[in-house]
Tab-separated table of C-alpha atoms in Angstrom:
chain	number	residue	atom	x	y	z
A	20	MET	CA	45.942	256.610	-51.482
A	21	ARG	CA	49.548	255.492	-51.507
A	22	TYR	CA	48.395	251.939	-50.804
A	23	LEU	CA	45.994	252.061	-53.746
A	24	ALA	CA	48.713	253.438	-56.009
A	25	LEU	CA	50.984	250.526	-55.146
A	26	LEU	CA	48.260	247.967	-55.719
A	27	LEU	CA	46.719	249.450	-58.837
A	28	PRO	CA	49.243	248.017	-61.344
A	29	VAL	CA	48.764	244.531	-59.897
A	30	ILE	CA	45.001	244.851	-59.938
A	31	LEU	CA	44.868	246.195	-63.488
A	32	ALA	CA	47.209	243.518	-64.798
A	33	PHE	CA	45.169	240.802	-63.194
A	34	VAL	CA	41.846	242.165	-64.397
A	35	SER	CA	43.154	242.606	-67.951
A	36	ALA	CA	44.303	238.999	-68.015
A	37	CYS	CA	40.932	237.839	-66.720
A	38	LEU	CA	39.037	239.868	-69.293
A	39	LEU	CA	40.993	238.264	-72.113
A	40	ASP	CA	40.744	234.798	-70.621
A	41	SER	CA	37.100	234.473	-69.652
A	42	ALA	CA	34.594	236.763	-71.342
A	43	SER	CA	31.653	234.575	-70.402
A	44	ASN	CA	32.052	235.241	-66.693
A	45	ALA	CA	32.270	238.960	-67.349
A	46	GLU	CA	28.951	238.804	-69.163
A	47	THR	CA	27.354	237.023	-66.202
A	48	PHE	CA	28.383	239.811	-63.875
A	49	SER	CA	27.673	242.657	-66.274
A	50	ASN	CA	23.976	241.778	-66.210
A	51	GLN	CA	23.719	243.288	-62.729
A	52	ASN	CA	23.107	246.968	-63.399
A	53	ASN	CA	20.674	249.758	-62.586
A	54	ALA	CA	20.282	248.183	-59.128
A	55	GLN	CA	18.537	245.192	-60.683
A	56	SER	CA	19.315	241.512	-60.168
A	57	PRO	CA	20.620	239.443	-63.098
A	58	GLN	CA	18.563	236.503	-64.234
A	59	THR	CA	19.509	233.142	-62.842
A	60	ASN	CA	20.361	230.284	-65.205
A	61	LEU	CA	19.143	227.639	-62.762
A	62	GLU	CA	16.819	225.077	-64.315
A	63	ILE	CA	14.383	224.070	-61.606
A	64	THR	CA	10.669	223.485	-61.797
A	65	PRO	CA	8.876	226.852	-61.782
A	66	LEU	CA	6.571	227.524	-58.864
A	67	PRO	CA	2.916	228.439	-59.441
A	68	THR	CA	2.433	232.084	-60.404
A	69	ALA	CA	-0.583	232.519	-58.112
A	70	SER	CA	0.194	233.457	-54.524
A	71	PRO	CA	-0.552	230.621	-52.083
A	72	GLN	CA	-3.128	231.316	-49.397
A	73	PRO	CA	-1.948	231.391	-45.769
A	74	ALA	CA	-3.332	228.694	-43.494
A	75	SER	CA	-5.557	229.460	-40.535
A	76	GLY	CA	-3.464	230.801	-37.649
A	77	ALA	CA	-0.599	231.885	-39.875
A	78	VAL	CA	1.186	235.216	-39.515
A	79	GLY	CA	2.335	236.783	-42.796
A	80	PRO	CA	3.694	236.713	-45.406
A	81	TRP	CA	1.994	239.748	-47.006
A	82	SER	CA	0.396	241.415	-44.011
A	83	PHE	CA	1.009	241.337	-40.277
A	84	PRO	CA	-1.076	242.308	-37.245
A	85	ASP	CA	-0.278	245.616	-35.596
A	86	GLY	CA	2.600	245.332	-33.163
A	87	VAL	CA	3.946	242.105	-34.694
A	88	ASN	CA	7.502	242.020	-36.004
A	89	PRO	CA	7.329	240.743	-39.619
A	90	LEU	CA	10.865	239.351	-39.286
A	91	THR	CA	10.054	237.086	-36.334
A	92	GLY	CA	6.267	236.764	-36.302
A	93	LEU	CA	6.317	237.769	-32.627
A	94	PRO	CA	4.714	240.774	-30.910
A	95	VAL	CA	7.055	243.530	-29.734
A	96	ASP	CA	6.939	245.256	-26.360
A	97	ASP	CA	6.564	248.679	-27.940
A	98	PRO	CA	5.051	249.151	-31.437
A	99	ALA	CA	7.319	252.188	-31.854
A	100	GLN	CA	10.172	249.694	-32.287
A	101	LEU	CA	8.733	248.896	-35.721
A	102	GLN	CA	8.753	252.548	-36.859
A	103	ARG	CA	12.355	252.361	-37.980
A	104	LEU	CA	14.275	250.710	-40.784
A	105	PRO	CA	16.095	247.428	-40.131
A	106	ILE	CA	19.857	247.598	-39.735
A	107	ILE	CA	21.913	245.164	-41.811
A	108	ALA	CA	25.266	244.897	-40.059
A	109	LYS	CA	28.350	243.254	-41.530
A	110	ILE	CA	29.808	241.181	-38.710
A	111	SER	CA	33.056	239.262	-38.915
A	112	ASN	CA	33.366	235.517	-38.407
A	113	ALA	CA	37.090	235.075	-39.092
A	114	PRO	CA	39.664	234.629	-37.743
A	115	PRO	CA	38.379	232.791	-34.651
A	116	LEU	CA	39.634	235.600	-32.390
A	117	VAL	CA	36.562	237.668	-33.441
A	118	ARG	CA	34.371	235.242	-31.495
A	119	PRO	CA	32.316	235.751	-29.444
A	120	GLN	CA	30.744	238.497	-31.529
A	121	ALA	CA	28.726	241.278	-29.924
A	122	GLY	CA	24.959	241.467	-30.293
A	123	ILE	CA	24.524	238.799	-32.925
A	124	GLY	CA	22.289	236.739	-30.641
A	125	ALA	CA	19.780	239.624	-30.682
A	126	ALA	CA	19.477	239.770	-34.478
A	127	ASP	CA	16.087	238.866	-35.928
A	128	ILE	CA	17.724	237.299	-38.977
A	129	VAL	CA	21.308	236.365	-39.824
A	130	PHE	CA	22.676	235.408	-43.241
A	131	GLU	CA	25.926	233.451	-43.063
A	132	HIS	CA	27.639	233.473	-46.447
A	133	TYR	CA	30.981	232.915	-48.101
A	134	ALA	CA	33.325	235.890	-48.205
A	135	GLU	CA	36.712	234.789	-49.566
A	136	GLY	CA	39.135	231.965	-48.962
A	137	GLY	CA	36.404	229.621	-47.774
A	138	LEU	CA	35.696	231.881	-44.787
A	139	THR	CA	32.230	233.127	-43.903
A	140	ARG	CA	30.817	236.481	-42.867
A	141	PHE	CA	27.480	237.549	-41.404
A	142	SER	CA	24.826	239.966	-42.607
A	143	ALA	CA	22.877	240.387	-39.369
A	144	VAL	CA	19.464	242.066	-39.474
A	145	PHE	CA	18.483	244.064	-36.376
A	146	TYR	CA	14.939	245.381	-36.098
A	147	GLY	CA	13.017	244.258	-33.022
A	148	GLN	CA	15.914	244.581	-30.583
A	149	ALA	CA	18.705	247.117	-30.045
A	150	PRO	CA	21.739	245.558	-28.352
A	151	ARG	CA	24.150	248.073	-26.826
A	152	ARG	CA	26.887	247.218	-29.313
A	153	ILE	CA	27.255	245.052	-32.386
A	154	GLY	CA	30.356	243.776	-34.115
A	155	SER	CA	33.039	243.448	-34.916
A	156	ILE	CA	31.990	245.382	-37.992
A	157	ARG	CA	33.734	244.519	-41.244
A	158	SER	CA	33.403	245.320	-44.937
A	159	ALA	CA	30.388	244.745	-47.171
A	160	ARG	CA	30.148	242.215	-49.978
A	161	LEU	CA	28.098	241.948	-53.165
A	162	ILE	CA	25.401	239.918	-51.424
A	163	ASP	CA	24.562	242.996	-49.349
A	164	HIS	CA	23.510	244.770	-52.533
A	165	GLU	CA	20.609	242.294	-52.475
A	166	ILE	CA	20.005	241.922	-48.734
A	167	VAL	CA	19.704	245.637	-47.931
A	168	PRO	CA	16.872	246.210	-50.470
A	169	MET	CA	15.059	243.098	-49.176
A	170	PHE	CA	14.580	244.845	-45.851
A	171	ASP	CA	14.491	248.476	-47.037
A	172	GLY	CA	17.413	248.644	-44.671
A	173	ILE	CA	20.300	250.648	-43.291
A	174	LEU	CA	23.754	249.270	-44.102
A	175	VAL	CA	26.239	249.264	-41.222
A	176	PHE	CA	29.703	248.348	-42.488
A	177	SER	CA	33.332	249.376	-42.172
A	178	GLY	CA	33.830	249.952	-45.901
A	179	ALA	CA	34.041	247.913	-49.075
A	180	SER	CA	36.236	247.180	-52.066
A	181	ILE	CA	36.169	249.739	-54.872
A	182	GLY	CA	33.950	247.496	-56.983
A	183	VAL	CA	31.396	246.866	-54.248
A	184	GLU	CA	31.351	250.557	-53.297
A	185	LYS	CA	30.433	251.360	-56.893
A	186	PHE	CA	27.281	249.279	-56.488
A	187	ILE	CA	26.486	251.005	-53.199
A	188	TYR	CA	27.289	254.650	-53.940
A	189	GLY	CA	27.451	254.675	-57.744
A	190	SER	CA	30.534	254.711	-59.940
A	191	GLU	CA	30.651	258.516	-60.319
A	192	ASP	CA	30.804	259.087	-56.573
A	193	VAL	CA	33.526	256.466	-56.059
A	194	GLU	CA	35.608	257.643	-59.012
A	195	GLU	CA	35.494	261.230	-57.754
A	196	ARG	CA	36.750	260.177	-54.321
A	197	ILE	CA	39.363	257.571	-55.277
A	198	PRO	CA	41.966	258.326	-57.990
A	199	GLY	CA	42.256	255.459	-60.471
A	200	ALA	CA	38.927	253.910	-59.466
A	201	ASP	CA	37.627	254.386	-63.023
A	202	GLN	CA	40.097	251.703	-64.135
A	203	VAL	CA	39.069	249.198	-61.466
A	204	ALA	CA	36.355	246.661	-62.288
A	205	PRO	CA	33.551	247.072	-62.931
A	206	ALA	CA	34.804	249.793	-65.275
A	207	ARG	CA	31.410	251.026	-66.453
A	208	HIS	CA	28.717	253.390	-65.295
A	209	ILE	CA	26.765	252.157	-62.280
A	210	PRO	CA	24.044	254.351	-60.763
A	211	PRO	CA	23.808	254.829	-56.990
A	212	SER	CA	21.791	252.180	-55.188
A	213	GLU	CA	18.407	252.956	-53.699
A	214	TYR	CA	20.004	252.760	-50.233
A	215	ALA	CA	23.132	254.844	-50.938
A	216	ASP	CA	22.106	257.645	-48.574
A	217	ARG	CA	21.616	255.216	-45.686
A	218	ALA	CA	24.804	253.205	-46.160
A	219	TYR	CA	26.829	254.378	-43.176
A	220	LYS	CA	30.474	253.557	-43.806
A	221	GLY	CA	32.064	253.061	-40.411
A	222	ILE	CA	35.498	254.490	-41.134
A	223	LEU	CA	33.846	257.862	-41.839
A	224	TYR	CA	32.089	258.074	-38.463
A	225	GLY	CA	33.183	258.254	-34.861
A	226	PRO	CA	31.377	257.787	-31.554
A	227	PRO	CA	28.568	257.354	-30.709
A	228	TYR	CA	27.936	255.573	-34.011
A	229	TYR	CA	31.152	253.570	-34.395
A	230	TRP	CA	34.224	253.138	-32.222
A	231	ARG	CA	37.322	250.993	-31.819
A	232	ASP	CA	37.782	248.656	-28.871
A	233	GLU	CA	41.454	249.133	-28.017
A	234	ASP	CA	41.570	245.752	-26.238
A	235	ILE	CA	41.072	243.976	-29.584
A	236	VAL	CA	43.591	243.972	-32.434
A	237	LEU	CA	42.990	245.818	-35.697
A	238	PRO	CA	41.045	245.443	-37.963
A	239	HIS	CA	38.741	243.304	-35.839
A	240	ASN	CA	37.854	245.945	-33.248
A	241	LEU	CA	35.261	248.190	-34.895
A	242	PHE	CA	31.857	248.214	-33.179
A	243	ALA	CA	28.596	250.088	-33.693
A	244	SER	CA	25.592	251.225	-31.674
A	245	PRO	CA	22.236	250.397	-33.308
A	246	ALA	CA	20.437	252.987	-31.159
A	247	ALA	CA	22.805	255.760	-32.235
A	248	ILE	CA	22.622	254.764	-35.894
A	249	TRP	CA	18.819	254.710	-35.806
A	250	GLU	CA	18.947	258.238	-34.366
A	251	LEU	CA	21.330	259.301	-37.141
A	252	ALA	CA	19.062	257.762	-39.779
A	253	ALA	CA	16.012	259.495	-38.293
A	254	SER	CA	17.801	262.853	-38.363
A	255	GLU	CA	18.365	262.312	-42.093
A	256	GLY	CA	14.748	261.421	-42.832
A	257	HIS	CA	15.006	257.627	-42.685
A	258	ALA	CA	12.585	256.909	-39.830
A	259	ARG	CA	9.550	255.066	-41.143
A	260	THR	CA	7.776	251.741	-40.907
A	261	PRO	CA	9.070	249.532	-43.743
A	262	ASP	CA	6.843	247.257	-45.807
A	263	LEU	CA	8.445	243.907	-45.019
A	264	GLN	CA	6.861	241.096	-47.043
A	265	GLY	CA	7.887	237.513	-47.624
A	266	LEU	CA	8.189	235.525	-44.398
A	267	ALA	CA	5.336	233.356	-43.120
A	268	PHE	CA	5.101	232.022	-39.563
A	269	HIS	CA	2.993	229.422	-37.791
A	270	GLU	CA	3.155	228.053	-34.265
A	271	GLN	CA	2.342	224.570	-35.523
A	272	PRO	CA	5.046	222.728	-37.488
A	273	PRO	CA	4.235	221.852	-41.096
A	274	HIS	CA	2.776	218.423	-41.751
A	275	ALA	CA	4.809	215.545	-43.170
A	276	ALA	CA	8.354	216.343	-42.094
A	277	ASP	CA	11.146	214.940	-44.266
A	278	GLY	CA	12.909	213.491	-41.244
A	279	PRO	CA	14.220	214.296	-37.779
A	280	ALA	CA	16.861	217.002	-37.371
A	281	GLU	CA	18.398	216.907	-33.915
A	282	VAL	CA	21.884	217.809	-35.176
A	283	ILE	CA	22.775	219.882	-38.246
A	284	ASP	CA	26.443	219.473	-39.203
A	285	LEU	CA	27.282	222.092	-41.833
A	286	ARG	CA	30.777	222.445	-43.209
A	287	TYR	CA	31.910	225.496	-45.132
A	288	ARG	CA	35.420	225.346	-46.591
A	289	GLY	CA	36.897	227.422	-43.788
A	290	THR	CA	34.582	226.749	-40.851
A	291	ARG	CA	32.343	224.027	-39.455
A	292	ILE	CA	28.975	224.777	-37.862
A	293	ARG	CA	26.824	222.518	-35.712
A	294	TRP	CA	23.294	223.333	-34.659
A	295	VAL	CA	21.994	221.051	-31.902
A	296	TYR	CA	18.299	220.981	-31.070
A	297	ASN	CA	17.257	221.500	-27.456
A	298	ALA	CA	13.730	220.128	-27.021
A	299	GLU	CA	13.229	221.870	-23.685
A	300	LEU	CA	13.905	225.280	-25.220
A	301	GLY	CA	12.425	224.404	-28.613
A	302	LEU	CA	15.514	226.039	-30.143
A	303	TYR	CA	18.748	225.103	-31.886
A	304	ARG	CA	22.037	225.890	-30.109
A	305	ARG	CA	25.008	226.962	-32.229
A	306	PHE	CA	28.556	225.604	-32.138
A	307	ALA	CA	31.404	226.923	-34.317
A	308	ASP	CA	34.535	224.897	-34.997
A	309	GLY	CA	33.854	222.659	-32.033
A	310	GLN	CA	33.242	225.457	-29.538
A	311	VAL	CA	30.098	226.955	-28.046
A	312	HIS	CA	29.274	230.040	-30.117
A	313	ALA	CA	28.183	232.806	-27.784
A	314	ASP	CA	27.226	236.484	-27.822
A	315	SER	CA	29.784	238.585	-25.953
A	316	ASN	CA	27.122	241.064	-24.837
A	317	THR	CA	25.277	238.436	-22.808
A	318	GLY	CA	27.680	235.517	-22.506
A	319	GLN	CA	24.815	233.293	-23.680
A	320	GLN	CA	25.041	230.669	-26.401
A	321	ILE	CA	23.527	231.701	-29.734
A	322	THR	CA	20.191	230.007	-30.407
A	323	ALA	CA	17.737	230.002	-33.313
A	324	ALA	CA	14.109	229.018	-33.757
A	325	ASN	CA	14.746	228.320	-37.453
A	326	ILE	CA	17.734	227.210	-39.477
A	327	VAL	CA	17.299	227.695	-43.217
A	328	VAL	CA	19.938	226.084	-45.424
A	329	MET	CA	19.520	227.746	-48.808
A	330	SER	CA	21.403	226.837	-51.962
A	331	ALA	CA	22.524	229.630	-54.269
A	332	GLU	CA	24.665	229.862	-57.364
A	333	HIS	CA	28.087	231.352	-56.569
A	334	THR	CA	30.013	233.090	-59.358
A	335	ASP	CA	33.412	234.776	-59.249
A	336	THR	CA	33.413	238.349	-60.541
A	337	TYR	CA	36.142	240.770	-61.605
A	338	ILE	CA	35.786	242.811	-58.439
A	339	VAL	CA	39.040	242.600	-56.526
A	340	GLU	CA	38.506	242.198	-52.793
A	341	SER	CA	42.145	241.969	-51.752
A	342	VAL	CA	45.710	241.656	-52.995
A	343	TRP	CA	48.387	239.975	-50.913
A	344	GLU	CA	51.877	239.231	-52.246
A	345	ASN	CA	50.590	239.362	-55.836
A	346	SER	CA	47.756	236.958	-54.966
A	347	VAL	CA	44.401	238.420	-55.934
A	348	THR	CA	41.122	237.470	-54.255
A	349	LEU	CA	37.930	238.126	-56.194
A	350	SER	CA	34.466	239.009	-54.952
A	351	THR	CA	31.776	236.362	-55.276
A	352	GLN	CA	28.334	237.061	-56.641
A	353	ILE	CA	25.763	234.996	-54.723
A	354	ALA	CA	22.461	234.661	-56.569
A	355	VAL	CA	19.796	235.331	-53.921
A	356	TRP	CA	17.125	236.018	-56.523
A	357	GLY	CA	14.912	233.690	-58.560
A	358	GLN	CA	14.454	230.359	-56.795
A	359	ASN	CA	16.504	227.427	-55.595
A	360	GLU	CA	16.503	224.538	-53.156
A	361	VAL	CA	16.011	225.055	-49.421
A	362	ILE	CA	15.840	223.015	-46.243
A	363	LEU	CA	14.004	224.392	-43.223
A	364	PHE	CA	14.877	223.056	-39.781
A	365	ARG	CA	12.464	223.808	-36.939
A	366	ASP	CA	11.169	221.958	-33.902
A	367	GLY	CA	13.762	219.220	-34.377
A	368	GLN	CA	12.419	218.342	-37.848
A	369	ARG	CA	13.525	218.794	-41.446
A	370	TYR	CA	11.355	220.205	-44.247
A	371	ASP	CA	12.563	220.279	-47.866
A	372	GLY	CA	11.338	222.812	-50.397
A	373	TYR	CA	12.315	225.882	-52.371
A	374	TRP	CA	13.072	229.490	-51.635
A	375	THR	CA	11.856	232.179	-54.013
A	376	ARG	CA	12.463	235.894	-54.490
A	377	THR	CA	11.193	237.494	-57.690
A	378	ILE	CA	10.815	241.087	-56.481
A	379	ARG	CA	13.924	242.963	-55.409
A	380	GLU	CA	12.192	244.683	-52.497
A	381	HIS	CA	10.778	241.440	-51.070
A	382	ILE	CA	12.352	239.144	-48.528
A	383	ILE	CA	13.107	235.558	-49.486
A	384	SER	CA	10.007	233.353	-49.147
A	385	LEU	CA	9.931	229.631	-48.474
A	386	ARG	CA	7.734	227.138	-50.319
A	387	THR	CA	6.921	223.456	-50.094
A	388	PRO	CA	7.740	221.299	-53.145
A	389	ASP	CA	4.169	221.813	-54.408
A	390	GLY	CA	4.334	225.590	-54.034
A	391	GLU	CA	2.506	226.084	-50.735
A	392	LEU	CA	3.857	228.312	-47.979
A	393	LEU	CA	6.549	226.722	-45.819
A	394	TYR	CA	6.135	228.177	-42.356
A	395	LEU	CA	8.867	229.367	-40.044
A	396	LYS	CA	8.488	228.984	-36.308
A	397	PRO	CA	7.876	232.380	-34.668
A	398	GLY	CA	11.289	233.586	-33.529
A	399	ASN	CA	14.687	234.329	-35.021
A	400	THR	CA	16.082	232.715	-38.166
A	401	TRP	CA	19.572	231.919	-39.423
A	402	PHE	CA	19.972	231.585	-43.190
A	403	GLN	CA	22.939	229.369	-43.993
A	404	VAL	CA	23.761	230.247	-47.604
A	405	ILE	CA	25.650	227.449	-49.358
A	406	ARG	CA	26.887	226.793	-52.875
A	407	ASN	CA	24.850	224.683	-55.272
A	408	ALA	CA	25.576	220.978	-54.858
A	409	GLU	CA	27.417	220.767	-58.179
A	410	GLN	CA	29.713	223.627	-57.107
A	411	GLN	CA	30.730	222.068	-53.817
A	412	ASN	CA	33.867	220.103	-53.019
A	413	PRO	CA	32.574	217.196	-50.877
A	414	VAL	CA	35.931	216.915	-49.132
A	415	GLU	CA	35.567	220.463	-47.754
A	416	GLU	CA	31.806	221.101	-47.817
A	417	TRP	CA	28.930	219.038	-46.540
A	418	LEU	CA	25.581	218.984	-44.800
A	419	ILE	CA	24.893	216.037	-42.492
A	420	VAL	CA	21.602	215.874	-40.607
A	421	GLU	CA	21.074	213.477	-37.724
């Protein structure tokens, strides 16, 4: 509380200046209320309103055979594994000392997205597998207010800024717990999210749910147990089979690839990622900042059946994420609703198209340029969320495919 009291004058002064200086941006962010997504202003060709028909041999996107994981298109060893809600875990990717992360190689889906300062963070979705520990666990961001509803999920996170917590738990709850929070943006009524009662804030729990690894420096040493959290969720009435719609899988690659993709060189402002295709495995291997990117639980290099590079509009908000020496860092709203450009990489090939998400409770779907289903390879998927081309600085951000 003392820390908040010291920071509050700085935060309020900054926010007041922003409100006077740029009302248009405030309006963009204020559209996101009542747990609904604001409308995108992107002007791209609308996709057909009729749902495309899956091809013969396809799995998904609207129904899945019994015992098949709708996040990977693969059968599970025990169908009981699907009678639980997916966990969306906030896993750190900066500074480099947090690597190798724990359990991330076992995630069905990972979203890598901008946090602040050009650095990235992961929203890792665990459903079919339960690694013994995952982490390091860090704080949630605005994008998680969209990702958790996609999967009807459980949010595993260390905490969040006051503004982001208002979207998770509702403004009344946050303002009752934190003195002065009513004056911190967004300073308006926000109802609790539909997942508020299954957002398990790590700093409020101890073992066996969360714990600190004393061999790792703070604040990068918080870890969680998926098995324990699923038990906690079940004890609170959150054990059920979710209706996960959106992803479509096919063993056969789509026809008419847009080119080979043996190496994907993706540069975010603060980190550089390379995915290198291994034809023998039929998977992409991940490298981060020139080093093999591994999972500390197994010691194995991270691999993916699918790499999805999805463009999204990024907009600064008035939510303050951090204050350091009078320098204020704002939260970024990433528009993962509507539709935008996408590139799917699978089987060493590139496929251009669009992603679409028009229903809050649905997972992002992929489409070909003419609106047909764009099929993932059965297996795990990494979504690399990048800024729209016109928002990027080509000196610091790029995508090169070889």
